[in-house]
Short mmCIF file of C-alpha atoms in Angstrom, two decimals:
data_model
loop_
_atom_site.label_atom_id
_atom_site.label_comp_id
_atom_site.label_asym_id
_atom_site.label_seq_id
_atom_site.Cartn_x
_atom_site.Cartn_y
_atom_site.Cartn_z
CA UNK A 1 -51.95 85.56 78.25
CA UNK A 2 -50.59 84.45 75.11
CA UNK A 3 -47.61 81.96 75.02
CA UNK A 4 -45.08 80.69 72.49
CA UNK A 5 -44.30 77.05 72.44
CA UNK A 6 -41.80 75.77 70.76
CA UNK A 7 -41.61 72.20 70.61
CA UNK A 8 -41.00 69.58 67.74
CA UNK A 9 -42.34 66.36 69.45
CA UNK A 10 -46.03 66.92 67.86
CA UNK A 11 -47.86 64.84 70.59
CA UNK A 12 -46.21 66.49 73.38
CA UNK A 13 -46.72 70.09 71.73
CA UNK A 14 -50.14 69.07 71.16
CA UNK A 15 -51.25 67.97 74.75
CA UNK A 16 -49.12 70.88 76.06
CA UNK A 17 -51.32 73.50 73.92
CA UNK A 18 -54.71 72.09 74.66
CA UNK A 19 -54.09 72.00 78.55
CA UNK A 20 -52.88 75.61 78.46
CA UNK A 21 -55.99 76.31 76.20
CA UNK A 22 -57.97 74.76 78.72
CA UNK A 23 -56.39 77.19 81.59
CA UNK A 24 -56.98 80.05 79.77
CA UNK A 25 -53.92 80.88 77.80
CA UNK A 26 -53.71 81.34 74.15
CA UNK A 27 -50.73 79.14 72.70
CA UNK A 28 -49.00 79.06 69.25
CA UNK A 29 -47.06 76.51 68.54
CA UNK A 30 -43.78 76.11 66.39
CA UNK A 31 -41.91 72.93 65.36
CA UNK A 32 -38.55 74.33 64.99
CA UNK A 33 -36.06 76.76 66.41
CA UNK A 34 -36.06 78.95 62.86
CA UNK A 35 -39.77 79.30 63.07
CA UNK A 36 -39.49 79.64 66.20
CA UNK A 37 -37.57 82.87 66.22
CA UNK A 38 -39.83 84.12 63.44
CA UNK A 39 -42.59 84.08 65.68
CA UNK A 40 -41.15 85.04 68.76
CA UNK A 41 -39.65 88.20 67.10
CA UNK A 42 -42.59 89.24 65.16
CA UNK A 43 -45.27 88.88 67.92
CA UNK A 44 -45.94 90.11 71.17
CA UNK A 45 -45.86 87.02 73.51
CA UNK A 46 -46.28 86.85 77.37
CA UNK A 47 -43.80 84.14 77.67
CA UNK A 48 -41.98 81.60 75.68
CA UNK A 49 -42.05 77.87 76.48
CA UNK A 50 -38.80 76.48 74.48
CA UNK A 51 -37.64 72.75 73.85
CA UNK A 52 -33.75 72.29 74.39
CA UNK A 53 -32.98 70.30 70.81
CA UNK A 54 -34.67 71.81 68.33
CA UNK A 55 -34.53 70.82 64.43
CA UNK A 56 -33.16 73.56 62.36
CA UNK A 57 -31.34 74.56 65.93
CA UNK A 58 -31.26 74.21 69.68
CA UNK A 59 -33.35 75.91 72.38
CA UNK A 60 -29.61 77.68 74.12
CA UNK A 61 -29.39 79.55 71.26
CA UNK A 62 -32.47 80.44 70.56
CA UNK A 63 -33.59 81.54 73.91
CA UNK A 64 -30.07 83.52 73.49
CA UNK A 65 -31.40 85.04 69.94
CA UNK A 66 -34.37 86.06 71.70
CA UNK A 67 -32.53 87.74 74.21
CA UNK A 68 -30.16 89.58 72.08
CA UNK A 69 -33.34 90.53 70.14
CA UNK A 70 -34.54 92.43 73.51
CA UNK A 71 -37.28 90.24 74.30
CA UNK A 72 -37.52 90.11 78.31
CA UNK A 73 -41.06 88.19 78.61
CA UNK A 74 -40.00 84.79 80.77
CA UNK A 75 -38.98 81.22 79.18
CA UNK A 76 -40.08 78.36 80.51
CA UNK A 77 -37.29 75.79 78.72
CA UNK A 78 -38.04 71.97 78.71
CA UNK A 79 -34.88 69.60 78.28
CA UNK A 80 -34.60 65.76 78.24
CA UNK A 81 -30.97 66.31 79.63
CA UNK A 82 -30.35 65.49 82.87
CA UNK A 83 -26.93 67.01 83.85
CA UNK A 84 -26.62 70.04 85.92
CA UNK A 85 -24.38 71.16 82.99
CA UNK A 86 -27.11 71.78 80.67
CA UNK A 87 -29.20 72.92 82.83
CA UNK A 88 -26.84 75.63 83.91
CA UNK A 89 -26.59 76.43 80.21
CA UNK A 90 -29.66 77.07 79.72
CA UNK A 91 -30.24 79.28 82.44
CA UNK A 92 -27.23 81.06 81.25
CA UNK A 93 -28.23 81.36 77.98
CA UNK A 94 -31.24 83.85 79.47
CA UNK A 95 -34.08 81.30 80.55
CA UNK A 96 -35.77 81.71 83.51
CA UNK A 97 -36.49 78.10 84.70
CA UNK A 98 -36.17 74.73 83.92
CA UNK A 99 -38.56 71.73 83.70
CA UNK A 100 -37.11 68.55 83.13
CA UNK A 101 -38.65 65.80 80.96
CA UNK A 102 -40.75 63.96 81.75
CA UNK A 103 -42.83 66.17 83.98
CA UNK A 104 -46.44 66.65 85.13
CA UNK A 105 -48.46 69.22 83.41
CA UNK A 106 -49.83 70.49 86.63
CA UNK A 107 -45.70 71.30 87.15
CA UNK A 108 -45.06 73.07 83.63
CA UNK A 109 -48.37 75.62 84.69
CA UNK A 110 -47.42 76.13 88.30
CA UNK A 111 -43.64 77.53 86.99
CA UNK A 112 -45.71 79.09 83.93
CA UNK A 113 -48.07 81.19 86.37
CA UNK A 114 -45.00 82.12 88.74
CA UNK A 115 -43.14 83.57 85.93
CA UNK A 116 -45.18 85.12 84.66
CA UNK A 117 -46.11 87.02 87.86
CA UNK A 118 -43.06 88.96 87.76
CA UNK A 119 -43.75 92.46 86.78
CA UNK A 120 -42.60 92.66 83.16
CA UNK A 121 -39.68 95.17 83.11
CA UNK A 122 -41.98 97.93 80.91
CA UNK A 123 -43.73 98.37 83.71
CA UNK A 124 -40.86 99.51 85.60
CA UNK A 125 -38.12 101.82 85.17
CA UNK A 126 -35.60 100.83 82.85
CA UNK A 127 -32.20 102.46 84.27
CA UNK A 128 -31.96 102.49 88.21
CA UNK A 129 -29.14 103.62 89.84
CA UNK A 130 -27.39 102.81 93.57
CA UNK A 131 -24.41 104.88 94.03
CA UNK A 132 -21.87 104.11 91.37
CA UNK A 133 -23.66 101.13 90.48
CA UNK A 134 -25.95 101.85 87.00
CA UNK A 135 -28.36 98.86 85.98
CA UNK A 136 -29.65 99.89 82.08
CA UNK A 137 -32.76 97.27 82.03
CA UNK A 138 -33.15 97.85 78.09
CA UNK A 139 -29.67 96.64 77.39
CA UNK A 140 -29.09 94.65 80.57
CA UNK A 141 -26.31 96.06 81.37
CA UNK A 142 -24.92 96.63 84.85
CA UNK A 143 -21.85 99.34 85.32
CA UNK A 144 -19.63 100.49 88.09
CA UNK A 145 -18.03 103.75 88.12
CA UNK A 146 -15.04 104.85 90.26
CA UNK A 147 -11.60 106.53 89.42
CA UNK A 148 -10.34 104.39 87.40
CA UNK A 149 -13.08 104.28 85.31
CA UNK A 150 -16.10 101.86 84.24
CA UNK A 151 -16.09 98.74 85.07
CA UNK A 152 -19.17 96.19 83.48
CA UNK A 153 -20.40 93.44 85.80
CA UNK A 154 -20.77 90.33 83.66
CA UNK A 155 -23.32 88.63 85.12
CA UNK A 156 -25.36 85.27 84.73
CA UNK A 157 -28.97 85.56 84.53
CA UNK A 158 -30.00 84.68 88.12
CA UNK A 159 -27.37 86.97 88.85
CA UNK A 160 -28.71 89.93 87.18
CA UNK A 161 -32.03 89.15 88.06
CA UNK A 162 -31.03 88.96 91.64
CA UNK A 163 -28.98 92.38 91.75
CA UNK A 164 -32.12 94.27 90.10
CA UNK A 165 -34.40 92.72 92.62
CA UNK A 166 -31.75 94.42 95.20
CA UNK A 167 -31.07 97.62 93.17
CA UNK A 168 -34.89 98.26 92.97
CA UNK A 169 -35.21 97.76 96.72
CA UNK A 170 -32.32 99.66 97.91
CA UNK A 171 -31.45 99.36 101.91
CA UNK A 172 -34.77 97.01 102.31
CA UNK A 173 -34.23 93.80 104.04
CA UNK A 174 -35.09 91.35 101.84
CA UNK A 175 -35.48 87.75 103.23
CA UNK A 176 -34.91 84.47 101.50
CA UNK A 177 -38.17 83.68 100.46
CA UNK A 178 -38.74 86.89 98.88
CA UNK A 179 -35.43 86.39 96.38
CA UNK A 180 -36.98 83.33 95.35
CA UNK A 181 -39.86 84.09 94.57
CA UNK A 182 -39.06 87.81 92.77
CA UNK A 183 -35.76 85.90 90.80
CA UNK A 184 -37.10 82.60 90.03
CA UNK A 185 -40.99 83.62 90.33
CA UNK A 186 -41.81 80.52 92.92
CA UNK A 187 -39.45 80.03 96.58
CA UNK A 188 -40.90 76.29 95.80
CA UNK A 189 -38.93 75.57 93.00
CA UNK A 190 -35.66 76.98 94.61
CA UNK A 191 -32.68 74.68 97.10
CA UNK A 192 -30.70 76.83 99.44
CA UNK A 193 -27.79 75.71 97.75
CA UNK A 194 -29.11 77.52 94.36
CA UNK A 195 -29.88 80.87 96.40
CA UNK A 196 -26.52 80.61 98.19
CA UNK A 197 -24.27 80.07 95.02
CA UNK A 198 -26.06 83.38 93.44
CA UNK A 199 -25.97 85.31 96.11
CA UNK A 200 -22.10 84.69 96.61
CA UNK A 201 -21.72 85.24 93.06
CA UNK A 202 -22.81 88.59 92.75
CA UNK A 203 -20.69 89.33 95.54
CA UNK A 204 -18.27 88.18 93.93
CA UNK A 205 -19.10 90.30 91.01
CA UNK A 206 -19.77 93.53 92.81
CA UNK A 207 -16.10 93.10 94.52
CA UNK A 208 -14.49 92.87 91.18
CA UNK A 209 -16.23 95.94 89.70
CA UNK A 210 -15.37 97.76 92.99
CA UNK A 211 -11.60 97.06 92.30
CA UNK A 212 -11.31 97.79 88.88
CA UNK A 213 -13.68 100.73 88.61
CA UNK A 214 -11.72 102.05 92.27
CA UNK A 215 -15.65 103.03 93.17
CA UNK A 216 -15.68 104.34 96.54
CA UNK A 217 -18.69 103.19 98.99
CA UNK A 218 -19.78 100.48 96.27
CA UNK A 219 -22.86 98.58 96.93
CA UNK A 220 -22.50 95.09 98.69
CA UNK A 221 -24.76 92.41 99.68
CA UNK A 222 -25.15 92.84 103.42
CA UNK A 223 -26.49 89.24 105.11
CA UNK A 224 -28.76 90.41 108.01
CA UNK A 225 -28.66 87.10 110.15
CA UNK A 226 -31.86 85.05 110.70
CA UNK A 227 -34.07 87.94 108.26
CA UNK A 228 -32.06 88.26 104.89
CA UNK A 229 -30.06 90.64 102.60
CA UNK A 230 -29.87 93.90 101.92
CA UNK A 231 -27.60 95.95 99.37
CA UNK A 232 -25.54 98.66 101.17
CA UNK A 233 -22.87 100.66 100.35
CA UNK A 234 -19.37 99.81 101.40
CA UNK A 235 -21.09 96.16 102.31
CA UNK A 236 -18.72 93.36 103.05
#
């Protein structure tokens, strides 16, 4: 596996790089968030690990460069900031997890290795499509259709992640454990609270699209009590 950090505190980068050479990975290292997009675009990594302040730019918008570039490999981002605001931001910005500094080492390769179990989407199909509900993997795009037209879901990453996981699993049950671990790659790592917001989020989503778009028999999250979810059409 070959990884991208991107990390200007050279100590930190340094010990980072020659425990993940000592696991088995193959690390690069840049110092800054241009250089850090130079490499990330050019090459192709298994994962990114990406500093929140960056010089020569921040980690948000990089990892959101990356994204618009159509890299999909996971990012592992480290930030010194505490708030849930940042954090959020991040996530938002197309990250996959979070590690908070300082951490254990043995914590940054635990969320490494359950990221980057996820199958990569090339592996998969990239348009799937649940009644009027279109997800277009390659531009990460989710649409509803209906009579009074298109509607786009504009969703957050966990959110997106989340409705694929569903969309590719269509009328399975899946339980909470399993959404954890297939949207952010370890149930370990994941509160109930965190799982709960998302999933009533993309509800949330999914009703608005339904309105707008007029879609009859639109997918909804169905909550199966004491097993899980499943995504159903005309769900409540």
């Amino acid at each position: 596996m070959w990884i991208l950090l991107i990390e200007d505190e050279a100590r930190l980068a340094g010990s980072i790089r020659r425990g993940l050479e000592e696991e088995g990975y193959r690390v690069d290292v840049a110092s800054d968030a241009e250089a850090g997009e130079e490499r990330a675009l050019e090459n192709a990594y298994d994962a990114f690990v990406v500093d929140w302040r960056l010089p020569r730019g921040d980690g948000k918008t990089l990892v959101e460069r990356i994204r618009a570039a159509g890299k999909d490999q996971p990012v592992l981002m480290l930030t010194a900031l505490s708030d849930v605001e940042h954090r959020v931001a991040g996530l938002d910005a197309g990250a996959d997890d979070y590690l908070p500094k300082p951490f254990a080492f043995e914590e940054l390769v635990a969320r490494l290795r359950a990221l980057l179990r996820r199958p990569p989407l090339s592996d998969q199909e990239r348009t799937v499509t649940v009644g009027p509900l279109t997800l277009d993997g390659e531009r990460r795009k989710v649409t509803m259709v209906g009579p009074k037209g298109e509607a786009v879901l504009n969703l957050r990453p966990k959110e997106y992640a989340m409705l694929e996981v569903f969309m590719r699993s269509a009328d399975a049950v899946l339980s909470r454990t399993v959404l954890a671990e297939r949207v952010w790659g370890d149930a370990l790592f994941v509160t109930d609270n965190a799982l709960d917001v998302t999933v009533s989020g993309l509800r949330q989503r999914l009703a608005d699209a339904e309105k707008t778009s007029g879609a009859e028999e639109a997918p909804g999250i169905e909550t199966i009590r004491g097993v899980g979810y499943r995504l159903v059409p005309g769900a409540e």
